Amino acid sequence: MRKHLIVHIRRHRALAIGMTAQVIQFGSALALVPFMVTRFSASTVGLWYIFATMQTLALVCDFGFQPSFTRGIALALSGARQLEKKGLGEAVPADQPPNYRLAAEAVAAARRFYRWLAVGVMLLLLLAGLPYITALARQGDVSVTSVQIAWVIQCCAIGLTLSFLWITPVLMGSGRVEQNYLYIIANRATFSLAGIAVLMLGGDLIALTATLVATQVFARLLAQRLMRGVLGPEDSRLVDRSAARHLLRTLAPNAGRMGAVAIGGFLVTRFSLFAISSFVGVAIGGVYALSLQLLMALCAAAQLPMQVAMPRLIAARVAHDKAALRLSFNGAMIAFALIYVLGAAFILFVMPVFLEMIGSNLSLLPLPTLALLAFIVLLEGFHSNAAFFITTANNVPFLRPAVLSGAAVAAGALLLGWSGAGITAIVLWQGTVQLAYNNWRWPLMAWREIART
């Protein structure tokens, strides 16, 4: 009885920490908004959102390797003798001791992969991104020199972020889920608090990007303590390079599919900012980015019930419990709709008044365009929830639609921006592409599964 109670408490503690990490992950960026929009010009805010979106794009360059590394480390620590390109390989007895050597090779492969990825992305952003950022600074009448310095520092921050991406697979693969959430909380919350302090002290774009570098270093030092003892007597830094290369080739095939889906998702939801900033103006790009940030944060919060329901959904599938599966799915979808609609009403009608009250240099999109964007994000959230449900059956059927939709949105946004069609047309195009297939296809598939079971 006591053992069952301890397990129950630990499970709920992990869930509470996980929920806190999710809230902080999306809320930390929002916490900066009131301080940023009252101290930076509209063009500077727009440039900051370009910086942040570039960081998001850099993270997409992971190409789906994080879950592959996580799975590989977990299998090694479960006692697997080797990792397979497909499937899980031969069954591992429950009493099999951890294969620390294989785990160390997986960690070494992850560290090597992310180190070279960081170097490559940094060089690309410095060479290709600096002229683009310079052009936007001149367009927005912002000090070119200060923006260029800030961009170089931001590239360093992005490089650090990428080079540390191996930490989460180590913590998650070793079962240290709570520690991984603590790592996320420390990273996000520290930047939010330090960023607010910097802004209140009169810091500029350079100071804000420097704060991001400092918080990355702090989080890395904390992670060192959280990972202590994971590999037993092994040291990933002493692993032979050929072993690390062999393991990378083993994990690469499965990583590519989810990486392509992630890139497609970025093109659908984030790429329009580049087209708007380039052709409509960096200040208007800031208006769009702020509006999208609020709606995407709301959507993420509304999707938490579906994420929390994941263990119940998987358990119901395994047990072929039709009633429980239907109840969990429908409940999560209803909760999403209620949370999102109420939150969207707040953003549409209360947030503009709040921004005006605090003397913001940046407003939200005009109400009709903002309402259109809110509706598009609502449909995105519905089909993302449905896709999440579909993956609980170990099925990922949306690779090609994700990539094709992302390419169509990006190409259309560039063409509309170049032709002078305006921001509403770009937003409408994004919604039209998604409505043509993804918005209805995956909810329909999910509901057919519910009806069939």
Coordinates of C-alpha atoms in Angstrom, one line a residue:
M1 CA 0.0 0.0 0.0
R2 CA 2.8 2.4 1.0
K3 CA 4.8 1.5 -2.2
H4 CA 1.7 2.2 -4.3
L5 CA 1.2 5.6 -2.6
I6 CA 4.8 6.6 -3.2
V7 CA 4.5 5.7 -6.9
H8 CA 1.3 7.7 -7.1
I9 CA 2.9 10.7 -5.4
R10 CA 6.0 10.6 -7.7
R11 CA 3.8 10.3 -10.8
H12 CA 1.7 13.3 -9.8
R13 CA 4.9 15.3 -8.8
A14 CA 6.4 14.6 -12.3
L15 CA 3.1 15.7 -13.9
A16 CA 3.1 18.9 -11.8
I17 CA 6.7 19.7 -12.7
G18 CA 6.0 18.9 -16.4
M19 CA 3.0 21.2 -16.4
T20 CA 5.1 23.9 -14.7
A21 CA 7.8 23.5 -17.3
Q22 CA 5.3 23.8 -20.2
V23 CA 3.8 27.0 -18.6
I24 CA 7.2 28.5 -18.1
Q25 CA 8.4 27.5 -21.6
F26 CA 5.6 29.4 -23.3
G27 CA 5.0 32.0 -20.6
S28 CA 8.6 33.2 -20.2
A29 CA 8.7 34.8 -23.6
L30 CA 5.3 36.4 -22.9
A31 CA 6.6 37.8 -19.6
L32 CA 9.1 39.9 -21.6
V33 CA 6.5 41.4 -23.9
P34 CA 5.2 44.3 -21.6
F35 CA 8.8 45.4 -20.8
M36 CA 10.0 45.1 -24.4
V37 CA 7.1 46.9 -26.2
T38 CA 7.3 49.8 -23.9
R39 CA 11.1 50.3 -24.2
F40 CA 12.0 49.2 -27.7
S41 CA 10.7 50.9 -30.9
A42 CA 8.3 49.0 -33.1
S43 CA 11.2 48.2 -35.5
T44 CA 13.5 47.0 -32.8
V45 CA 10.7 44.7 -31.5
G46 CA 10.3 43.4 -35.0
L47 CA 14.0 42.7 -35.2
W48 CA 13.9 40.8 -31.9
Y49 CA 11.2 38.6 -33.2
I50 CA 13.3 37.9 -36.3
F51 CA 16.1 36.9 -33.9
A52 CA 13.8 34.6 -31.9
T53 CA 12.3 33.0 -35.1
M54 CA 15.9 32.4 -36.4
Q55 CA 16.6 30.5 -33.2
T56 CA 13.4 28.4 -33.7
L57 CA 14.5 27.7 -37.2
A58 CA 18.0 26.6 -36.0
L59 CA 16.3 24.2 -33.6
V60 CA 14.4 22.7 -36.4
C61 CA 17.8 21.9 -38.0
D62 CA 17.9 19.1 -35.4
F63 CA 16.3 17.0 -38.2
G64 CA 14.4 14.8 -35.6
F65 CA 17.6 13.4 -34.0
Q66 CA 16.5 14.2 -30.4
P67 CA 13.9 11.4 -30.1
S68 CA 16.2 9.0 -31.9
F69 CA 19.1 9.7 -29.4
T70 CA 16.6 9.5 -26.5
R71 CA 15.3 6.1 -27.7
G72 CA 18.9 4.9 -28.3
I73 CA 20.1 5.9 -24.8
A74 CA 17.0 4.4 -23.2
L75 CA 17.5 1.1 -25.0
A76 CA 21.2 0.9 -24.1
L77 CA 20.4 1.6 -20.4
S78 CA 17.7 -1.1 -20.6
G79 CA 20.5 -3.6 -21.5
A80 CA 20.3 -3.7 -25.3
R81 CA 23.4 -5.2 -26.9
Q82 CA 23.1 -3.0 -30.0
L83 CA 20.9 -0.4 -31.7
E84 CA 19.0 -1.2 -34.9
K85 CA 18.2 1.0 -37.9
K86 CA 14.5 -0.3 -37.8
G87 CA 12.5 -1.6 -34.9
L88 CA 13.7 -2.2 -31.4
G89 CA 15.8 -5.3 -32.0
E90 CA 15.7 -8.5 -30.0
A91 CA 13.8 -8.6 -26.7
V92 CA 15.8 -7.6 -23.6
P93 CA 15.3 -9.6 -20.4
A94 CA 13.9 -7.5 -17.5
D95 CA 16.9 -8.3 -15.3
Q96 CA 19.5 -7.4 -18.0
P97 CA 22.1 -4.9 -16.6
P98 CA 22.5 -1.5 -18.3
N99 CA 24.9 -1.5 -21.3
Y100 CA 26.8 1.6 -20.2
R101 CA 29.3 1.3 -23.0
L102 CA 26.6 1.5 -25.7
A103 CA 24.9 4.3 -23.8
A104 CA 28.2 6.2 -23.7
E105 CA 28.6 5.7 -27.5
A106 CA 25.1 7.1 -28.0
V107 CA 25.9 10.1 -25.9
A108 CA 29.2 10.6 -27.7
A109 CA 27.4 10.4 -31.1
A110 CA 24.8 13.0 -29.9
R111 CA 27.5 15.4 -28.6
R112 CA 29.5 15.1 -31.8
F113 CA 26.4 15.6 -34.0
Y114 CA 25.2 18.7 -32.2
R115 CA 28.7 20.2 -31.9
W116 CA 29.1 20.1 -35.7
L117 CA 25.6 21.2 -36.3
A118 CA 26.2 24.2 -34.1
V119 CA 29.3 25.2 -36.0
G120 CA 27.6 24.8 -39.4
V121 CA 24.5 26.7 -38.4
M122 CA 26.5 29.5 -36.8
L123 CA 28.6 30.0 -39.9
L124 CA 25.5 29.9 -42.1
L125 CA 23.7 32.5 -39.9
L126 CA 26.7 34.8 -39.8
L127 CA 27.4 34.6 -43.6
A128 CA 23.8 34.6 -44.9
G129 CA 21.9 36.1 -41.9
L130 CA 24.1 39.2 -41.3
P131 CA 23.3 40.9 -44.7
Y132 CA 19.6 40.2 -44.2
I133 CA 19.5 41.6 -40.7
T134 CA 21.5 44.6 -41.9
A135 CA 19.0 45.3 -44.6
L136 CA 16.1 45.0 -42.1
A137 CA 17.8 47.4 -39.7
R138 CA 18.3 50.0 -42.4
Q139 CA 14.7 49.5 -43.5
G140 CA 13.4 50.0 -39.9
D141 CA 15.8 53.0 -39.3
V142 CA 17.6 51.2 -36.4
S143 CA 21.3 51.6 -35.6
V144 CA 22.9 49.2 -38.0
T145 CA 26.1 48.7 -36.0
S146 CA 24.2 47.8 -32.8
V147 CA 22.0 45.4 -34.7
Q148 CA 25.0 43.7 -36.3
I149 CA 26.7 43.3 -32.9
A150 CA 23.5 41.9 -31.4
W151 CA 23.2 39.5 -34.3
V152 CA 26.7 38.1 -33.8
I153 CA 25.9 37.6 -30.1
Q154 CA 22.6 35.9 -31.1
C155 CA 24.5 33.6 -33.4
C156 CA 26.7 32.6 -30.5
A157 CA 23.6 32.0 -28.3
I158 CA 22.1 29.8 -31.1
G159 CA 25.3 27.9 -31.4
L160 CA 25.3 27.2 -27.6
T161 CA 21.7 26.2 -27.7
L162 CA 22.4 23.7 -30.5
S163 CA 25.6 22.3 -29.0
F164 CA 23.6 21.6 -25.7
L165 CA 20.7 19.8 -27.4
W166 CA 22.2 16.4 -26.4
I167 CA 21.4 17.1 -22.7
T168 CA 17.6 16.4 -23.0
P169 CA 18.1 13.0 -24.7
V170 CA 20.5 12.0 -21.9
L171 CA 18.1 13.0 -19.2
M172 CA 14.9 11.6 -20.8
G173 CA 16.6 8.4 -22.1
S174 CA 17.9 7.7 -18.6
G175 CA 14.5 8.2 -17.1
R176 CA 15.4 11.4 -15.3
V177 CA 12.2 13.1 -16.5
E178 CA 11.8 15.5 -13.6
Q179 CA 15.5 16.6 -13.9
N180 CA 14.8 17.4 -17.6
Y181 CA 11.9 19.5 -16.6
L182 CA 14.0 21.3 -14.0
Y183 CA 16.6 21.9 -16.7
I184 CA 14.0 23.5 -19.0
I185 CA 12.6 25.6 -16.1
A186 CA 16.0 26.8 -15.2
N187 CA 16.8 27.7 -18.8
R188 CA 13.6 29.5 -19.6
A189 CA 12.9 31.1 -16.3
T190 CA 16.4 32.4 -15.8
F191 CA 16.3 34.1 -19.2
S192 CA 12.9 35.6 -18.6
L193 CA 13.9 37.1 -15.2
A194 CA 17.3 38.3 -16.3
G195 CA 15.8 39.7 -19.5
I196 CA 13.2 41.7 -17.6
A197 CA 16.0 43.0 -15.3
V198 CA 18.1 44.0 -18.3
L199 CA 15.2 45.8 -19.9
M200 CA 14.2 47.6 -16.7
L201 CA 17.9 48.8 -16.4
G202 CA 17.7 50.3 -19.9
G203 CA 19.4 47.5 -21.8
D204 CA 19.2 47.4 -25.6
L205 CA 19.1 44.6 -28.1
I206 CA 22.8 43.8 -27.5
A207 CA 22.2 43.4 -23.8
L208 CA 19.2 41.1 -24.3
T209 CA 21.1 38.8 -26.6
A210 CA 24.0 38.7 -24.2
T211 CA 21.6 37.7 -21.5
L212 CA 20.5 34.7 -23.6
V213 CA 24.2 33.6 -23.9
A214 CA 24.6 33.8 -20.1
T215 CA 21.5 31.8 -19.3
Q216 CA 22.6 29.1 -21.7
V217 CA 25.9 28.8 -19.8
F218 CA 24.1 28.7 -16.5
A219 CA 21.7 26.0 -17.6
R220 CA 24.6 23.9 -18.9
L221 CA 26.3 24.1 -15.5
L222 CA 23.1 22.9 -13.8
A223 CA 22.7 20.1 -16.3
Q224 CA 26.1 18.8 -15.4
R225 CA 24.8 18.1 -11.9
L226 CA 21.5 16.6 -13.1
M227 CA 23.3 14.1 -15.4
R228 CA 25.8 12.9 -12.8
G229 CA 26.1 9.1 -12.7
V230 CA 23.9 8.4 -15.8
L231 CA 26.7 6.5 -17.7
G232 CA 28.0 4.6 -14.6
P233 CA 31.8 4.1 -15.0
E234 CA 31.8 5.1 -18.7
D235 CA 32.8 8.5 -20.1
S236 CA 31.3 9.6 -23.4
R237 CA 34.3 11.8 -24.1
L238 CA 36.6 8.8 -24.3
V239 CA 34.5 6.9 -26.9
D240 CA 36.2 6.1 -30.2
R241 CA 35.2 8.4 -33.0
S242 CA 34.5 5.5 -35.4
A243 CA 32.0 4.0 -32.9
A244 CA 30.2 7.4 -32.7
R245 CA 30.1 7.7 -36.5
H246 CA 28.7 4.1 -36.8
L247 CA 25.9 4.8 -34.3
L248 CA 25.0 8.1 -36.1
R249 CA 24.5 6.1 -39.3
T250 CA 22.3 3.7 -37.5
L251 CA 20.0 6.4 -36.0
A252 CA 19.9 8.6 -39.1
P253 CA 17.1 6.9 -41.1
N254 CA 14.4 7.1 -38.5
A255 CA 15.4 10.7 -37.5
G256 CA 14.7 12.1 -40.9
R257 CA 11.0 11.6 -41.1
M258 CA 10.1 13.5 -37.9
G259 CA 12.7 16.2 -38.9
A260 CA 10.9 16.7 -42.2
V261 CA 7.6 17.1 -40.4
A262 CA 9.1 19.7 -38.0
I263 CA 10.5 21.7 -41.0
G264 CA 7.1 21.6 -42.6
G265 CA 5.5 22.8 -39.4
F266 CA 8.0 25.7 -39.2
L267 CA 7.3 26.8 -42.8
V268 CA 3.5 26.8 -42.1
T269 CA 3.5 28.7 -38.8
R270 CA 6.6 30.8 -38.8
F271 CA 7.9 31.5 -42.3
S272 CA 5.4 34.2 -43.0
L273 CA 7.2 36.5 -40.6
F274 CA 10.2 36.7 -42.9
A275 CA 8.0 37.6 -45.9
I276 CA 6.1 40.2 -44.0
S277 CA 9.2 41.8 -42.5
S278 CA 11.0 41.8 -45.9
F279 CA 8.2 43.2 -48.0
V280 CA 5.7 44.9 -45.7
G281 CA 8.2 46.3 -43.2
V282 CA 10.0 45.1 -40.1
A283 CA 7.7 47.1 -37.8
I284 CA 4.6 45.5 -39.2
G285 CA 6.5 42.2 -38.9
G286 CA 6.7 42.9 -35.2
V287 CA 3.0 43.5 -35.0
Y288 CA 2.3 40.2 -36.7
A289 CA 4.9 38.3 -34.6
L290 CA 3.4 39.7 -31.3
S291 CA -0.1 38.7 -32.4
L292 CA 1.0 35.2 -33.5
Q293 CA 3.0 34.7 -30.3
L294 CA 0.0 35.4 -28.1
L295 CA -2.2 33.1 -30.1
M296 CA 0.4 30.3 -30.4
A297 CA 1.0 30.5 -26.6
L298 CA -2.8 30.3 -26.0
C299 CA -3.0 27.3 -28.4
A300 CA -0.1 25.5 -26.6
A301 CA -1.9 26.0 -23.3
A302 CA -5.2 24.8 -24.7
Q303 CA -3.4 21.6 -26.0
L304 CA -2.1 20.7 -22.5
P305 CA -5.2 18.5 -21.8
M306 CA -4.5 16.4 -24.8
Q307 CA -0.8 16.0 -23.8
V308 CA -1.8 15.1 -20.2
A309 CA -4.3 12.5 -21.6
M310 CA -1.5 10.8 -23.6
P311 CA -0.9 8.0 -21.0
R312 CA -4.6 7.3 -20.8
L313 CA -5.0 7.2 -24.5
I314 CA -2.1 4.8 -25.0
A315 CA -3.4 2.6 -22.1
A316 CA -6.8 2.6 -23.6
R317 CA -5.4 1.6 -27.0
V318 CA -3.4 -1.3 -25.5
A319 CA -6.4 -2.5 -23.5
H320 CA -8.8 -2.0 -26.5
D321 CA -11.0 0.0 -24.2
K322 CA -13.2 1.7 -26.7
A323 CA -15.2 3.8 -24.2
A324 CA -12.1 5.1 -22.4
L325 CA -10.4 6.0 -25.6
R326 CA -13.5 7.9 -26.9
L327 CA -14.0 9.6 -23.5
S328 CA -10.4 10.8 -23.2
F329 CA -10.1 12.0 -26.8
N330 CA -13.5 13.9 -26.8
G331 CA -12.8 15.4 -23.4
A332 CA -9.4 16.7 -24.5
M333 CA -10.8 18.2 -27.7
I334 CA -13.7 19.9 -25.8
A335 CA -11.3 21.3 -23.2
F336 CA -9.1 22.6 -26.1
A337 CA -12.0 24.4 -27.7
L338 CA -13.2 26.0 -24.5
I339 CA -9.8 27.2 -23.4
Y340 CA -8.9 28.5 -26.8
V341 CA -12.2 30.4 -27.5
L342 CA -12.2 32.1 -24.1
G343 CA -8.5 33.0 -24.4
A344 CA -8.9 34.2 -28.0
A345 CA -11.7 36.5 -26.9
F346 CA -9.4 38.0 -24.3
I347 CA -6.6 38.5 -26.9
L348 CA -9.0 40.1 -29.4
F349 CA -10.8 42.5 -27.1
V350 CA -8.7 43.0 -23.9
M351 CA -5.1 42.8 -25.0
P352 CA -5.3 45.9 -27.3
V353 CA -6.6 47.9 -24.4
F354 CA -3.9 46.6 -22.1
L355 CA -1.1 47.4 -24.6
E356 CA -2.5 50.9 -25.0
M357 CA -2.7 51.4 -21.2
I358 CA 1.0 50.5 -20.7
G359 CA 2.1 52.8 -23.5
S360 CA 3.2 50.1 -25.8
N361 CA 5.1 51.1 -29.0
L362 CA 3.6 48.1 -30.7
S363 CA 0.0 47.2 -31.3
L364 CA -1.7 44.0 -32.4
L365 CA -3.0 43.4 -35.9
P366 CA -6.3 45.1 -36.9
L367 CA -9.3 43.3 -35.4
P368 CA -10.5 41.6 -38.7
T369 CA -7.0 40.3 -39.5
L370 CA -6.4 39.3 -35.9
A371 CA -9.7 37.4 -35.8
L372 CA -8.8 35.7 -39.1
L373 CA -5.4 34.7 -37.6
A374 CA -7.1 33.5 -34.4
F375 CA -9.4 31.3 -36.4
I376 CA -6.5 29.8 -38.5
V377 CA -4.6 29.0 -35.3
L378 CA -7.8 27.4 -33.8
L379 CA -8.0 25.1 -36.8
E380 CA -4.2 24.4 -36.5
G381 CA -4.7 23.4 -32.9
F382 CA -7.6 21.1 -33.7
H383 CA -5.7 19.2 -36.4
S384 CA -2.5 19.1 -34.3
N385 CA -4.5 17.5 -31.4
A386 CA -5.9 15.0 -33.9
A387 CA -2.5 14.2 -35.3
F388 CA -1.1 13.8 -31.7
F389 CA -3.9 11.3 -31.1
I390 CA -3.1 9.4 -34.3
T391 CA 0.6 9.0 -33.2
T392 CA -0.5 7.2 -30.1
A393 CA -1.2 4.2 -32.4
N394 CA 2.5 4.4 -33.6
N395 CA 1.3 5.9 -36.9
V396 CA 2.8 9.0 -38.6
P397 CA 1.0 9.4 -41.9
F398 CA 1.5 13.2 -42.3
L399 CA 5.1 13.5 -43.5
R400 CA 4.3 14.3 -47.1
P401 CA 1.3 16.7 -46.4
A402 CA 3.4 18.5 -43.8
V403 CA 6.3 19.2 -46.2
L404 CA 4.1 20.1 -49.2
S405 CA 1.9 22.4 -47.1
G406 CA 5.0 24.1 -45.6
A407 CA 6.5 24.6 -49.1
A408 CA 3.2 26.0 -50.5
V409 CA 2.7 28.4 -47.6
A410 CA 6.3 29.7 -47.8
A411 CA 6.2 30.1 -51.6
G412 CA 2.8 31.8 -51.5
A413 CA 3.9 34.2 -48.7
L414 CA 7.0 35.3 -50.6
L415 CA 5.0 35.8 -53.8
L416 CA 2.2 37.8 -52.1
G417 CA 4.7 39.9 -50.2
W418 CA 6.7 40.6 -53.3
S419 CA 3.5 41.6 -55.2
G420 CA 2.4 44.0 -52.4
A421 CA -0.7 42.1 -51.5
G422 CA -0.4 43.0 -47.8
I423 CA -0.4 41.1 -44.5
T424 CA -4.0 40.0 -44.6
A425 CA -3.5 38.3 -47.9
I426 CA -0.5 36.4 -46.5
V427 CA -2.4 35.3 -43.4
L428 CA -5.4 34.2 -45.5
W429 CA -3.1 32.2 -47.8
Q430 CA -1.7 30.3 -44.8
G431 CA -5.2 29.4 -43.7
T432 CA -6.3 28.5 -47.2
V433 CA -3.4 26.0 -47.7
Q434 CA -4.1 24.3 -44.4
L435 CA -7.9 24.2 -44.9
A436 CA -7.3 22.5 -48.3
Y437 CA -6.1 19.3 -46.5
N438 CA -4.6 19.2 -43.1
N439 CA -7.3 21.1 -41.2
W440 CA -9.9 18.4 -42.0
R441 CA -7.9 15.3 -42.9
W442 CA -6.4 14.5 -39.5
P443 CA -9.5 15.3 -37.4
L444 CA -11.5 13.1 -39.8
M445 CA -9.0 10.3 -39.5
A446 CA -9.0 10.6 -35.7
W447 CA -12.8 10.6 -35.5
R448 CA -13.1 7.6 -37.8
E449 CA -10.7 5.8 -35.5
I450 CA -12.9 6.7 -32.5
A451 CA -16.1 5.6 -34.4
R452 CA -14.5 2.4 -35.5
T453 CA -13.1 1.4 -32.1

